[in-house]
PDB file of C-alpha atoms and ligand atoms in Angstrom:
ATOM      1  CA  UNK A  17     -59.266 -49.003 135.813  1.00  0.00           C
ATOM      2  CA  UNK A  18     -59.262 -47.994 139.480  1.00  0.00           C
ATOM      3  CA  UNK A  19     -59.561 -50.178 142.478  1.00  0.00           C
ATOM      4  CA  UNK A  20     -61.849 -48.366 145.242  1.00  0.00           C
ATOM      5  CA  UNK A  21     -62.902 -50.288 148.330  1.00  0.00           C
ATOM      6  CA  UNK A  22     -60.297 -53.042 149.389  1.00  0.00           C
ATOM      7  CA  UNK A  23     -60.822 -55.929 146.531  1.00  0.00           C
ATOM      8  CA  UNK A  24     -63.184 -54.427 144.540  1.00  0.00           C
ATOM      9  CA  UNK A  25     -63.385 -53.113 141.265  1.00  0.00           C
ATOM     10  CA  UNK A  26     -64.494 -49.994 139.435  1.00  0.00           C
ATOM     11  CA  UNK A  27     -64.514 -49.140 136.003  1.00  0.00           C
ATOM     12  CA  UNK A  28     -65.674 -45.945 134.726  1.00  0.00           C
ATOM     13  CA  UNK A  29     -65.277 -46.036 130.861  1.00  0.00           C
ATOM     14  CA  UNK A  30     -68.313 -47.506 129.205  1.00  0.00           C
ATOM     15  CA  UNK A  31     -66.488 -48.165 126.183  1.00  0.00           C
ATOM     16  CA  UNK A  32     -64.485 -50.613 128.245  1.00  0.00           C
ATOM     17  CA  UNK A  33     -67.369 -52.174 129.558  1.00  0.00           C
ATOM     18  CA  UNK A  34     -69.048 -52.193 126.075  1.00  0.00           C
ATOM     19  CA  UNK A  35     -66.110 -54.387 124.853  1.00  0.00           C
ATOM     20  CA  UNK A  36     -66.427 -56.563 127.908  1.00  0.00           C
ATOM     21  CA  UNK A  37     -69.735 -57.740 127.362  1.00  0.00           C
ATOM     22  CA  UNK A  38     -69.155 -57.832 122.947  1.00  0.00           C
ATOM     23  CA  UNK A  39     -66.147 -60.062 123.599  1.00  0.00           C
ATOM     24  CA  UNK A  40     -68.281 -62.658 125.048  1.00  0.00           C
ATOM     25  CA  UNK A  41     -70.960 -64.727 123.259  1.00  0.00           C
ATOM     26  CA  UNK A  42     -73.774 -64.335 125.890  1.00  0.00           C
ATOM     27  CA  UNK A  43     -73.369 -60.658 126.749  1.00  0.00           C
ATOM     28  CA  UNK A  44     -73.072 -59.059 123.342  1.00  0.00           C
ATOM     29  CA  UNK A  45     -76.934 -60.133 122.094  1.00  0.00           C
ATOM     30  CA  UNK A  46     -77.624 -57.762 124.201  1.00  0.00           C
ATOM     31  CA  UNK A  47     -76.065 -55.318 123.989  1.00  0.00           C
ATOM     32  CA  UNK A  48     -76.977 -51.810 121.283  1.00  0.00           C
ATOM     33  CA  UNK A  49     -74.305 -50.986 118.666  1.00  0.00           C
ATOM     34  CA  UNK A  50     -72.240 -48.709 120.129  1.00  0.00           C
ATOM     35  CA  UNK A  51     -70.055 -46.534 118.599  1.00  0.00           C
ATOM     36  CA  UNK A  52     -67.113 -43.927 119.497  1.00  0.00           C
ATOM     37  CA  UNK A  53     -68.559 -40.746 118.677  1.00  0.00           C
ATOM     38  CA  UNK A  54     -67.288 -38.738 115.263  1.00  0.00           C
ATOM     39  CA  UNK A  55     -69.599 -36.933 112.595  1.00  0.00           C
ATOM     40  CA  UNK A  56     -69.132 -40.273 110.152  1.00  0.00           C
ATOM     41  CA  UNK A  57     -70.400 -42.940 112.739  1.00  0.00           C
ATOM     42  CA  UNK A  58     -73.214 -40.674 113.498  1.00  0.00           C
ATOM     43  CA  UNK A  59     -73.971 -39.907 110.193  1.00  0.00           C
ATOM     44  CA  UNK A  60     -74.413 -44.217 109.726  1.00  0.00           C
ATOM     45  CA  UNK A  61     -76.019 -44.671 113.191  1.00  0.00           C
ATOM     46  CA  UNK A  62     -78.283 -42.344 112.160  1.00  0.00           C
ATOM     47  CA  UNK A  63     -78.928 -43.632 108.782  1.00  0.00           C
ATOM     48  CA  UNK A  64     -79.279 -47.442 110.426  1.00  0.00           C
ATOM     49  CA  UNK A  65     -81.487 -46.550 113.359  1.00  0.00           C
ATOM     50  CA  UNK A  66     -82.934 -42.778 113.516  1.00  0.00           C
ATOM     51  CA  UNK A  67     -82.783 -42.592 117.174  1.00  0.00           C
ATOM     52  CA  UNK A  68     -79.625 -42.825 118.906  1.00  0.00           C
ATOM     53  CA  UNK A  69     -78.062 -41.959 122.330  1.00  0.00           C
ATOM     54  CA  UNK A  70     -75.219 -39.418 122.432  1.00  0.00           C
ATOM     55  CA  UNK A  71     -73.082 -39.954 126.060  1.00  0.00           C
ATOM     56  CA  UNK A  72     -70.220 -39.397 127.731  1.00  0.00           C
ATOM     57  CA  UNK A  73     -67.634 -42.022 128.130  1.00  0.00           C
ATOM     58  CA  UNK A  74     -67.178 -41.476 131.482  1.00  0.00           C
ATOM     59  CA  UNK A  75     -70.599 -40.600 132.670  1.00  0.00           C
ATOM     60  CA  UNK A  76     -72.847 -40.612 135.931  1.00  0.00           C
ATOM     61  CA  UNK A  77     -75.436 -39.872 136.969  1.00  0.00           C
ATOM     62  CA  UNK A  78     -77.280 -39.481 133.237  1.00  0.00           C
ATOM     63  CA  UNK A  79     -74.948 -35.812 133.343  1.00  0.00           C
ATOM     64  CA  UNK A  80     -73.992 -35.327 129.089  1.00  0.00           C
ATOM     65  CA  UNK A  81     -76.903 -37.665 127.845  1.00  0.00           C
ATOM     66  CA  UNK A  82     -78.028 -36.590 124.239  1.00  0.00           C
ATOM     67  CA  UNK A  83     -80.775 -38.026 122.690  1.00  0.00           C
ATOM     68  CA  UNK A  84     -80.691 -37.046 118.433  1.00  0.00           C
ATOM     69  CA  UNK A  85     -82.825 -38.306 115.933  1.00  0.00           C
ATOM     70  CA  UNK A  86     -83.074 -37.860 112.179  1.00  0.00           C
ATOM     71  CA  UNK A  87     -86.559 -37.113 111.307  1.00  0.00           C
ATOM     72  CA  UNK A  88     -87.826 -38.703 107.904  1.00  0.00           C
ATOM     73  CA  UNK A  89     -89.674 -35.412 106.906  1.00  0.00           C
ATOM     74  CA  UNK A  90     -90.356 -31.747 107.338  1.00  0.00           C
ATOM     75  CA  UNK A  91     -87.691 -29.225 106.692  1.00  0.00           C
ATOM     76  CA  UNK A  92     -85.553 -29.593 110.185  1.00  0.00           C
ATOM     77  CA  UNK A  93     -84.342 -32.966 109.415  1.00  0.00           C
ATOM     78  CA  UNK A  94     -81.950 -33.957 112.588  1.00  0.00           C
ATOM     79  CA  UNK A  95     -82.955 -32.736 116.310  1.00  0.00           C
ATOM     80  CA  UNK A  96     -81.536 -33.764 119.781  1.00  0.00           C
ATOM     81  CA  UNK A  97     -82.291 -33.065 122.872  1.00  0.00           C
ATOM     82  CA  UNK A  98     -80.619 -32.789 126.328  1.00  0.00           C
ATOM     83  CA  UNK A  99     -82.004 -31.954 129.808  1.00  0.00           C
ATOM     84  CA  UNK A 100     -85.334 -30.533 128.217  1.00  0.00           C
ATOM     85  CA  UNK A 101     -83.545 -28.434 125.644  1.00  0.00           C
ATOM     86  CA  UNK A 102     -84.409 -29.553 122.353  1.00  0.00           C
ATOM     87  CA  UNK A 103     -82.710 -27.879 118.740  1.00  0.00           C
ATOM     88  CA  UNK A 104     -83.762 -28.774 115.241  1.00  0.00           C
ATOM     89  CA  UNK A 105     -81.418 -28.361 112.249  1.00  0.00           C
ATOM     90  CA  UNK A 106     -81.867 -28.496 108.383  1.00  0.00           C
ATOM     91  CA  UNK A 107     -78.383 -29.675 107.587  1.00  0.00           C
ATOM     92  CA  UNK A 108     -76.642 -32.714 108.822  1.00  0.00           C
ATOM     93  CA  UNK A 109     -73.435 -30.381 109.050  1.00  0.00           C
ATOM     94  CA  UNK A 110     -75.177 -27.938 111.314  1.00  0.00           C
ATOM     95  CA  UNK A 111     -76.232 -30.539 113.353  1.00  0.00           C
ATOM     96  CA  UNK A 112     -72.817 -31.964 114.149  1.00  0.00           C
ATOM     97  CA  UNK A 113     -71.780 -28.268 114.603  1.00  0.00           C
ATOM     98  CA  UNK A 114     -74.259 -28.015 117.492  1.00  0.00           C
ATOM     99  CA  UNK A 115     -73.761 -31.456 119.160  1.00  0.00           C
ATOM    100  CA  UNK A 116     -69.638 -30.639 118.949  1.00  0.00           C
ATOM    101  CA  UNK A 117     -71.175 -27.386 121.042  1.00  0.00           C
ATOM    102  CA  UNK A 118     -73.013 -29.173 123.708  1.00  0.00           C
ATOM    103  CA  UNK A 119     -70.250 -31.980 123.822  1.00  0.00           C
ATOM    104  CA  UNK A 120     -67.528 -29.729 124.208  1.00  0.00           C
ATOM    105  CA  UNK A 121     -63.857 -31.492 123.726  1.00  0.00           C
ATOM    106  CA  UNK A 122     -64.962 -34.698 125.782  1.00  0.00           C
ATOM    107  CA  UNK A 123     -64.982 -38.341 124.499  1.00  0.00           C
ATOM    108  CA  UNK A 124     -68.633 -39.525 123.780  1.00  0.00           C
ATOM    109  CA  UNK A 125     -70.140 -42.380 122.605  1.00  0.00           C
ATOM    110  CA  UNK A 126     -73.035 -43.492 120.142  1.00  0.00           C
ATOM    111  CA  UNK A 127     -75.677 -45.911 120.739  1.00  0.00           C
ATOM    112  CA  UNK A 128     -78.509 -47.411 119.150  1.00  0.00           C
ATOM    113  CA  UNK A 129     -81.330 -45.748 120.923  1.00  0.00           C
ATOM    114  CA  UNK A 130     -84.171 -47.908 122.701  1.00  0.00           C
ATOM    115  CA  UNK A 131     -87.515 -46.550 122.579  1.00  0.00           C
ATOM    116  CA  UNK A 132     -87.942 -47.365 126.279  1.00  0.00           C
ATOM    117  CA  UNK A 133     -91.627 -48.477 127.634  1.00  0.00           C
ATOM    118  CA  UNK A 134     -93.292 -45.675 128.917  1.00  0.00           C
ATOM    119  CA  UNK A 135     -95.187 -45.438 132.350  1.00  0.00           C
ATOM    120  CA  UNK A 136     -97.982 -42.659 132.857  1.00  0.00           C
ATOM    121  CA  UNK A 137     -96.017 -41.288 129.473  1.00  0.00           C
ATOM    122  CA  UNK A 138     -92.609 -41.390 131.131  1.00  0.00           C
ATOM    123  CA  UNK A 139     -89.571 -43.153 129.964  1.00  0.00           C
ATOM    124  CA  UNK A 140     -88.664 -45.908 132.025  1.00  0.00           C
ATOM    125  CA  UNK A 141     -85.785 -48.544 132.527  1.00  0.00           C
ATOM    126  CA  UNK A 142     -84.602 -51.328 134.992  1.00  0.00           C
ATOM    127  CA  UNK A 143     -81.540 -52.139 137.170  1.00  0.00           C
ATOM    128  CA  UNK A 144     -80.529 -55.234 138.255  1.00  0.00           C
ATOM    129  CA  UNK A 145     -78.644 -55.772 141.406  1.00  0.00           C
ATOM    130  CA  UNK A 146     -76.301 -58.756 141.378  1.00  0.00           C
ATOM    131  CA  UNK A 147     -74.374 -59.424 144.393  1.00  0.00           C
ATOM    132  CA  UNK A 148     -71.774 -62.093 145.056  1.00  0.00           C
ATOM    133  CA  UNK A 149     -72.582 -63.964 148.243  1.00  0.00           C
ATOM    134  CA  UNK A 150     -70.459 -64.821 151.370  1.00  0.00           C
ATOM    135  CA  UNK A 151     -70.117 -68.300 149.815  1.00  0.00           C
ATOM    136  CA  UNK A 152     -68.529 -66.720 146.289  1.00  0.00           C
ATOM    137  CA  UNK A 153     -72.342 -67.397 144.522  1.00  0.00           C
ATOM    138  CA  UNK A 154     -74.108 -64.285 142.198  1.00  0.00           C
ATOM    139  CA  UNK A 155     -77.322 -64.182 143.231  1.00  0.00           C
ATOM    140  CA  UNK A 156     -79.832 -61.196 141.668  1.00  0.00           C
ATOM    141  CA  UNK A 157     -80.743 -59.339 145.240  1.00  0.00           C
ATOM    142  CA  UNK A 158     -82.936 -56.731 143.798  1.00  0.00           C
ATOM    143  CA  UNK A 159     -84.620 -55.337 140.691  1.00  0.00           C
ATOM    144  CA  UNK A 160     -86.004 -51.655 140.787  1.00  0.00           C
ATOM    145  CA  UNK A 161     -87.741 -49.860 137.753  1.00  0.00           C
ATOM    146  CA  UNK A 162     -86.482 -46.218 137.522  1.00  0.00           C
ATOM    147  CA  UNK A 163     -89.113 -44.068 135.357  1.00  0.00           C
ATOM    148  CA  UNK A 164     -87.754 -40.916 134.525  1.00  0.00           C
ATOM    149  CA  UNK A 165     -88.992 -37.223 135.352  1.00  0.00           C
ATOM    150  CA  UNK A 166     -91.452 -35.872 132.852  1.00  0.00           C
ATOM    151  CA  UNK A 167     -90.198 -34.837 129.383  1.00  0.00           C
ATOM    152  CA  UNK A 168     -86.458 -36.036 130.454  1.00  0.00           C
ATOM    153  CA  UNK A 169     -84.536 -38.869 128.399  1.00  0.00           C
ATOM    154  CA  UNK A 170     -82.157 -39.938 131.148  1.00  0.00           C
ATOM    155  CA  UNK A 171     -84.415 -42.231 134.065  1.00  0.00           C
ATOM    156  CA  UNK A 172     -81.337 -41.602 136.711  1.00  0.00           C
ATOM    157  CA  UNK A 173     -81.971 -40.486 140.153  1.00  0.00           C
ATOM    158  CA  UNK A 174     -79.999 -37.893 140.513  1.00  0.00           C
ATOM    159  CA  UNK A 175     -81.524 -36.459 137.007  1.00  0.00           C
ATOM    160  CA  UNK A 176     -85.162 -36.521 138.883  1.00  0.00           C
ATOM    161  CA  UNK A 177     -86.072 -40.349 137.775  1.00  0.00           C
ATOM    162  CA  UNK A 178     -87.949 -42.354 140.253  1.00  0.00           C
ATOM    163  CA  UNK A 179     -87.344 -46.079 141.394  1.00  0.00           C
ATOM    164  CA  UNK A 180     -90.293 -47.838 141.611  1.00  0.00           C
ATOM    165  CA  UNK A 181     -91.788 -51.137 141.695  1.00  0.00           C
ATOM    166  CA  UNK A 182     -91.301 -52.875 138.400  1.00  0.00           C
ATOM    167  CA  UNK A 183     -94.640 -55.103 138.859  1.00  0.00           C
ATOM    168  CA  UNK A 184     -96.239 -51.313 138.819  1.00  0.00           C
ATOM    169  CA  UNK A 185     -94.020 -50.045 135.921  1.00  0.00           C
ATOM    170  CA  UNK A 186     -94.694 -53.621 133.488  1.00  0.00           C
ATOM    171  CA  UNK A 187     -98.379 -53.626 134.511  1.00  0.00           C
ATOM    172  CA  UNK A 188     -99.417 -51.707 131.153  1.00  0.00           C
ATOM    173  CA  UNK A 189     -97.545 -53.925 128.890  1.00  0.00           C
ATOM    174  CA  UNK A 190     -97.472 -57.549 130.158  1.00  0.00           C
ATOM    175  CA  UNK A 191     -99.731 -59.307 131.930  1.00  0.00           C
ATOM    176  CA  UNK A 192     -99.765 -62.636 134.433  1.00  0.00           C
ATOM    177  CA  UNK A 193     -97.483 -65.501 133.898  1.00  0.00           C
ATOM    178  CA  UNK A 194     -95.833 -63.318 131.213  1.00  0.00           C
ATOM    179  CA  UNK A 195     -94.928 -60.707 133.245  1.00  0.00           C
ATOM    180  CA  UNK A 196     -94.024 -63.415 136.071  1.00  0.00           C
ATOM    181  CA  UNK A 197     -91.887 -65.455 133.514  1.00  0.00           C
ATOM    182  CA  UNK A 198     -90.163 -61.649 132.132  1.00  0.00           C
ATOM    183  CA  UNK A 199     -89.263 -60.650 135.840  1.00  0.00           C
ATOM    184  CA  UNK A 200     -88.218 -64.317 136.391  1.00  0.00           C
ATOM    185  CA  UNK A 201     -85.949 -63.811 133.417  1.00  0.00           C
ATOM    186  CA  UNK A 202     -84.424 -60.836 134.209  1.00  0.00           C
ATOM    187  CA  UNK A 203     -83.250 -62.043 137.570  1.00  0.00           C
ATOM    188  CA  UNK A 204     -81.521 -64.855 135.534  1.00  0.00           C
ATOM    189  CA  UNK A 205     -80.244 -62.632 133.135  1.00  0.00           C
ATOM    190  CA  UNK A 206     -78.323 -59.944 135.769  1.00  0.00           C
ATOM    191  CA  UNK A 207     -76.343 -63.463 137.167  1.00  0.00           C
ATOM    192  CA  UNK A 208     -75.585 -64.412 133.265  1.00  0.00           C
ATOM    193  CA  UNK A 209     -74.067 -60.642 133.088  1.00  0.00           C
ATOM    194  CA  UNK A 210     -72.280 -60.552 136.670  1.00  0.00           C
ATOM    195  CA  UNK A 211     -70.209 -63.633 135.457  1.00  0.00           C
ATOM    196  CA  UNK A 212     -69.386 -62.375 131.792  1.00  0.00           C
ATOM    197  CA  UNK A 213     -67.378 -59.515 134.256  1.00  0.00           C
ATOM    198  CA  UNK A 214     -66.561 -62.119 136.442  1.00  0.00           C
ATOM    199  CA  UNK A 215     -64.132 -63.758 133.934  1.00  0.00           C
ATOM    200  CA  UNK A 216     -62.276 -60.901 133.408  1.00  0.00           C
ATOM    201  CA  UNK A 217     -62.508 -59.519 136.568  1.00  0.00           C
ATOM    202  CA  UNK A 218     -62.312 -62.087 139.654  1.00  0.00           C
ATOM    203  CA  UNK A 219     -62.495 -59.674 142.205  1.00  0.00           C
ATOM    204  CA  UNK A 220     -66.271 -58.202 141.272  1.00  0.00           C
ATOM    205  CA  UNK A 221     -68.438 -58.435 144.207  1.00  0.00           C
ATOM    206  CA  UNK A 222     -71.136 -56.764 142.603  1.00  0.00           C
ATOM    207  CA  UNK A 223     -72.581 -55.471 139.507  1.00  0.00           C
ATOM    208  CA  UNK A 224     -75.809 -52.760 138.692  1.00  0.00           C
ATOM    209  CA  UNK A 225     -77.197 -54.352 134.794  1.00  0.00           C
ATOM    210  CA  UNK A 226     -79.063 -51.577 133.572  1.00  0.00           C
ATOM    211  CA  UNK A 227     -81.638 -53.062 130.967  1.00  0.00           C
ATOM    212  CA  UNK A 228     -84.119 -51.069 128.732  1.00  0.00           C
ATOM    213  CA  UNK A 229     -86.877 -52.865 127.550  1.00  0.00           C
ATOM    214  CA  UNK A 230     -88.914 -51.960 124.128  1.00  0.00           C
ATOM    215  CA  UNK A 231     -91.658 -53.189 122.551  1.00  0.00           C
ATOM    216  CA  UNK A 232     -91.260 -56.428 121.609  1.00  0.00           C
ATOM    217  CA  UNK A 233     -89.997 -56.715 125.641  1.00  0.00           C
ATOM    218  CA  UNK A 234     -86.305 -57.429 124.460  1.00  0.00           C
ATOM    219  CA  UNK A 235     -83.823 -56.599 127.383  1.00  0.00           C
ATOM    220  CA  UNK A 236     -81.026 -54.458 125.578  1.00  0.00           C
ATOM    221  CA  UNK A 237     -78.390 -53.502 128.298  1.00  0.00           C
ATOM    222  CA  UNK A 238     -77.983 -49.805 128.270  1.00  0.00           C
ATOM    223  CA  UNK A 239     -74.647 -49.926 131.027  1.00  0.00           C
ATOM    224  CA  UNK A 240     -73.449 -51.842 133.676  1.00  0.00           C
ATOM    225  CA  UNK A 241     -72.591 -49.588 136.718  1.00  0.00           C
ATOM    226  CA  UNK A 242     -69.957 -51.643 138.682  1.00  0.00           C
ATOM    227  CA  UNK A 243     -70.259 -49.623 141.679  1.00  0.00           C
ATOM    228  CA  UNK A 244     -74.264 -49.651 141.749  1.00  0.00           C
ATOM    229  CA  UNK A 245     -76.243 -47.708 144.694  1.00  0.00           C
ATOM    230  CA  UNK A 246     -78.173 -49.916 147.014  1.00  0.00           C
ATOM    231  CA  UNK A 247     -80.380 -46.863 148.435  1.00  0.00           C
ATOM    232  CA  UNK A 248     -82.392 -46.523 145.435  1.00  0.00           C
ATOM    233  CA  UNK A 249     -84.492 -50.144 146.964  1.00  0.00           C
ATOM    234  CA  UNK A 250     -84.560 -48.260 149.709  1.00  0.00           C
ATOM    235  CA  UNK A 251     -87.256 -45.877 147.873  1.00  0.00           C
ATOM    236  CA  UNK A 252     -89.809 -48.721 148.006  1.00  0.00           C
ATOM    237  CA  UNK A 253     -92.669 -49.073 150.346  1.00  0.00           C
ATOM    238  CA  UNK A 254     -91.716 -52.920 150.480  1.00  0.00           C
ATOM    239  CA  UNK A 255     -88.270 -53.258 152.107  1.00  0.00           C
ATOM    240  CA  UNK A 256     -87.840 -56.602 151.704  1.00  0.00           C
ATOM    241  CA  UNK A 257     -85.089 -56.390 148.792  1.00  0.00           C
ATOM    242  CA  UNK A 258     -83.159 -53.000 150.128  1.00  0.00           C
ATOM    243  CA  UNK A 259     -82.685 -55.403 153.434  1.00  0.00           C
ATOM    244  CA  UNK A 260     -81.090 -58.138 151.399  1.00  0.00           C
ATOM    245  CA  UNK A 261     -79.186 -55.719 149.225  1.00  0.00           C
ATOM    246  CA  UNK A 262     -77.898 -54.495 152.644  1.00  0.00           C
ATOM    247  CA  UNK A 263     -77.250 -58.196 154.222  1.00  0.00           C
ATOM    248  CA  UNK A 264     -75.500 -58.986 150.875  1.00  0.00           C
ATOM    249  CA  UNK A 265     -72.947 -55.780 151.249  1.00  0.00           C
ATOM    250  CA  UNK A 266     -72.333 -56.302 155.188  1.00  0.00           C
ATOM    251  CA  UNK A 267     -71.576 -59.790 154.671  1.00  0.00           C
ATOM    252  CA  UNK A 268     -69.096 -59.170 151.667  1.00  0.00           C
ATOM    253  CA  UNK A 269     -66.974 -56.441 154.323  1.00  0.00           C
ATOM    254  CA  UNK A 270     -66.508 -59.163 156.398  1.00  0.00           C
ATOM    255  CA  UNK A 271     -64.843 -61.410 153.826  1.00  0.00           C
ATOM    256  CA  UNK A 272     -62.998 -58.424 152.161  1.00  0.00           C
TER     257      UNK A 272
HETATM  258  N1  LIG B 314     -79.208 -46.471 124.087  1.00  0.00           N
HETATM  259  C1  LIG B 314     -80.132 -45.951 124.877  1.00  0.00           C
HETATM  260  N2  LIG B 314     -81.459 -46.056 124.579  1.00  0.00           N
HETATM  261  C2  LIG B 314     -82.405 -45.560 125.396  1.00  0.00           C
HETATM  262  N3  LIG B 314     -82.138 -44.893 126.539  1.00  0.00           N
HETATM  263  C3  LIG B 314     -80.839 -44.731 126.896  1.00  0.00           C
HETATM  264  C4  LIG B 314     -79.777 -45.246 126.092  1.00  0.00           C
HETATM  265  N4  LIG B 314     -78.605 -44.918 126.684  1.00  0.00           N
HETATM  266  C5  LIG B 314     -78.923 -44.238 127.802  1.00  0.00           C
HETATM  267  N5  LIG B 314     -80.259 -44.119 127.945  1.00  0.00           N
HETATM  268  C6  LIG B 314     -80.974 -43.438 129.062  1.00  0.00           C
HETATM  269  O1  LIG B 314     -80.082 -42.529 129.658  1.00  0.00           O
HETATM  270  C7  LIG B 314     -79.768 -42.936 131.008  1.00  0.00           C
HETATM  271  C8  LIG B 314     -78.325 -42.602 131.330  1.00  0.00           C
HETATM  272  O2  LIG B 314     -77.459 -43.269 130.439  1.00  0.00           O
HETATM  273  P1  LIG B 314     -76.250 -44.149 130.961  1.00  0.00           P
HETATM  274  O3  LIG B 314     -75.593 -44.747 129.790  1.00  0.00           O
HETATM  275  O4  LIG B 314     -76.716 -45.086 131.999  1.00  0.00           O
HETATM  276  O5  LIG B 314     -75.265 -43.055 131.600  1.00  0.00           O
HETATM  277  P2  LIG B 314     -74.975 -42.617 133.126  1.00  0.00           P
HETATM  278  O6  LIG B 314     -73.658 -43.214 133.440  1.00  0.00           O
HETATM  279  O7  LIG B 314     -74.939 -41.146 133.121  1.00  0.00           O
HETATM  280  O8  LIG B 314     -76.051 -43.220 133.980  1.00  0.00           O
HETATM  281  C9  LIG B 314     -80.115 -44.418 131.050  1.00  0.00           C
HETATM  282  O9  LIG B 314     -80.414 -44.853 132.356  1.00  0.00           O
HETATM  283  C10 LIG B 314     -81.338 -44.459 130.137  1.00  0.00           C
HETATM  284  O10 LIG B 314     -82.486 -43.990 130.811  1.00  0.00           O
HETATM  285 MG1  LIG B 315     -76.565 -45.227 134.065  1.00  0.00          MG
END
């Protein structure tokens, strides 16, 4: 754990903030099995779920992201793919052979894999901004789909995703007071996940919940960023919630 601006918190190991949020009742039904990265937990993840994510511990910016699969049939049985590199292997031990390659000596972690909603056939996720207010109340201040660049498995800015409107982004998969009641929900859920931190960290002012959705429209938190960029709402035509965002940072200086 390092402290960065005067009071405030930032912690950059997601294995950390996995435990934070499986050590408490409310946070860990969402979140995807997670694992610390070794040929044996693979070899299970694999077995339980077929798609898994492969990342860095200490990760930005979707920099390190694997995504590996075990393929029921055909002859190349396991295949992952990073950046838009994708290898096939046979073998399960070859496999691990060439992950151990791209991972180098660095600690990674497993997790279940999401089959994200897609928009226009590209991935897409959702981050929640939860800010604390000058009056010491969390209060959701934005929500901002992020669809990543064609053909990529990370949705991160900075690895070519795009924020955009999530009303735009749901529009192909839910529909009128459904989709009104999901959003609702979700800005509910990022103030359920701002005070799981909360209790073990007093001094969080803020809190990015990234949330994938799949399918069956299940939010599964795929990290918590605890030192979340505000300019990504500033990417939308409306600039009603980048303003807030804003308000909500300039007022917590002033207490700080
Ligand atoms: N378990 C997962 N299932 C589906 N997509 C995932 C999963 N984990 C990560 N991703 C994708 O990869 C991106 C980067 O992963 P993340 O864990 O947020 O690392 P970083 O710290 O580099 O942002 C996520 O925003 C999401 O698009
Ligand atoms: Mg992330």
């Amino acid at each position: 754990m390092t402290t960065g601006r005067k009071a405030s918190i930032f912690l950059s190991s997601k294995w950390v903030k996995t435990q934070v949020l499986l050590q408490d009742p409310k946070g860990k039904r969402y979140v995807p099995d997670t694992r610390r990265f070794g040929s044996a937990s693979l070899k299970s993840m694999l077995e339980r779920y077929h798609m898994v994510y492969i990342k860095p511990e200490r990760g930005t910016h979707g920099i390190g992201v694997i995504r590996a699969e075990q393929v029921r049939e055909g002859k190349q049985r396991y295949k992952y793919q990073y950046n838009k590199i994708t290898r096939t292997y046979e073998t399960f031990d070859a496999f691990v052979t060439g992950l151990r390659g791209a991972i180098g000596g660095k600690s990674y972690l497993i997790q279940k894999g999401i089959h994200l909603l897609k928009y226009q056939g590209r991935r897409f996720d959702i981050r929640i901004m939860v800010q604390k207010s000058s009056t010491g109340k969390w209060e959701t201040t934005g929500i901002i789909g992020r669809a990543a660049a064609p053909g990529k498995i990370v949705t991160n800015y900075h690895s070519g995703g795009r924020p955009m409107s999530i009303d735009l982004l749901l529009a192909a998969h839910v529909h009128g007071e459904k989709k009104k009641a999901l959003i609702q929900e979700l800005y509910r859920f990022g103030v359920t996940i701002a005070k799981v931190y909360q209790k073990k960290y007093p001094n969080f002012r803020q809190i990015g919940v990234d949330v994938g959705l799949d399918a069956s429209l299940t939010p599964w938190i795929i990290e918590v960023n605890t030192s979340p960029d505000p300019y990504i709402f500033n990417q939308l035509k409306d600039k009603s919630m980048y303003r807030k965002v804003m308000s909500f940072r300039r007022a917590q200086r002033k207490v700080t």
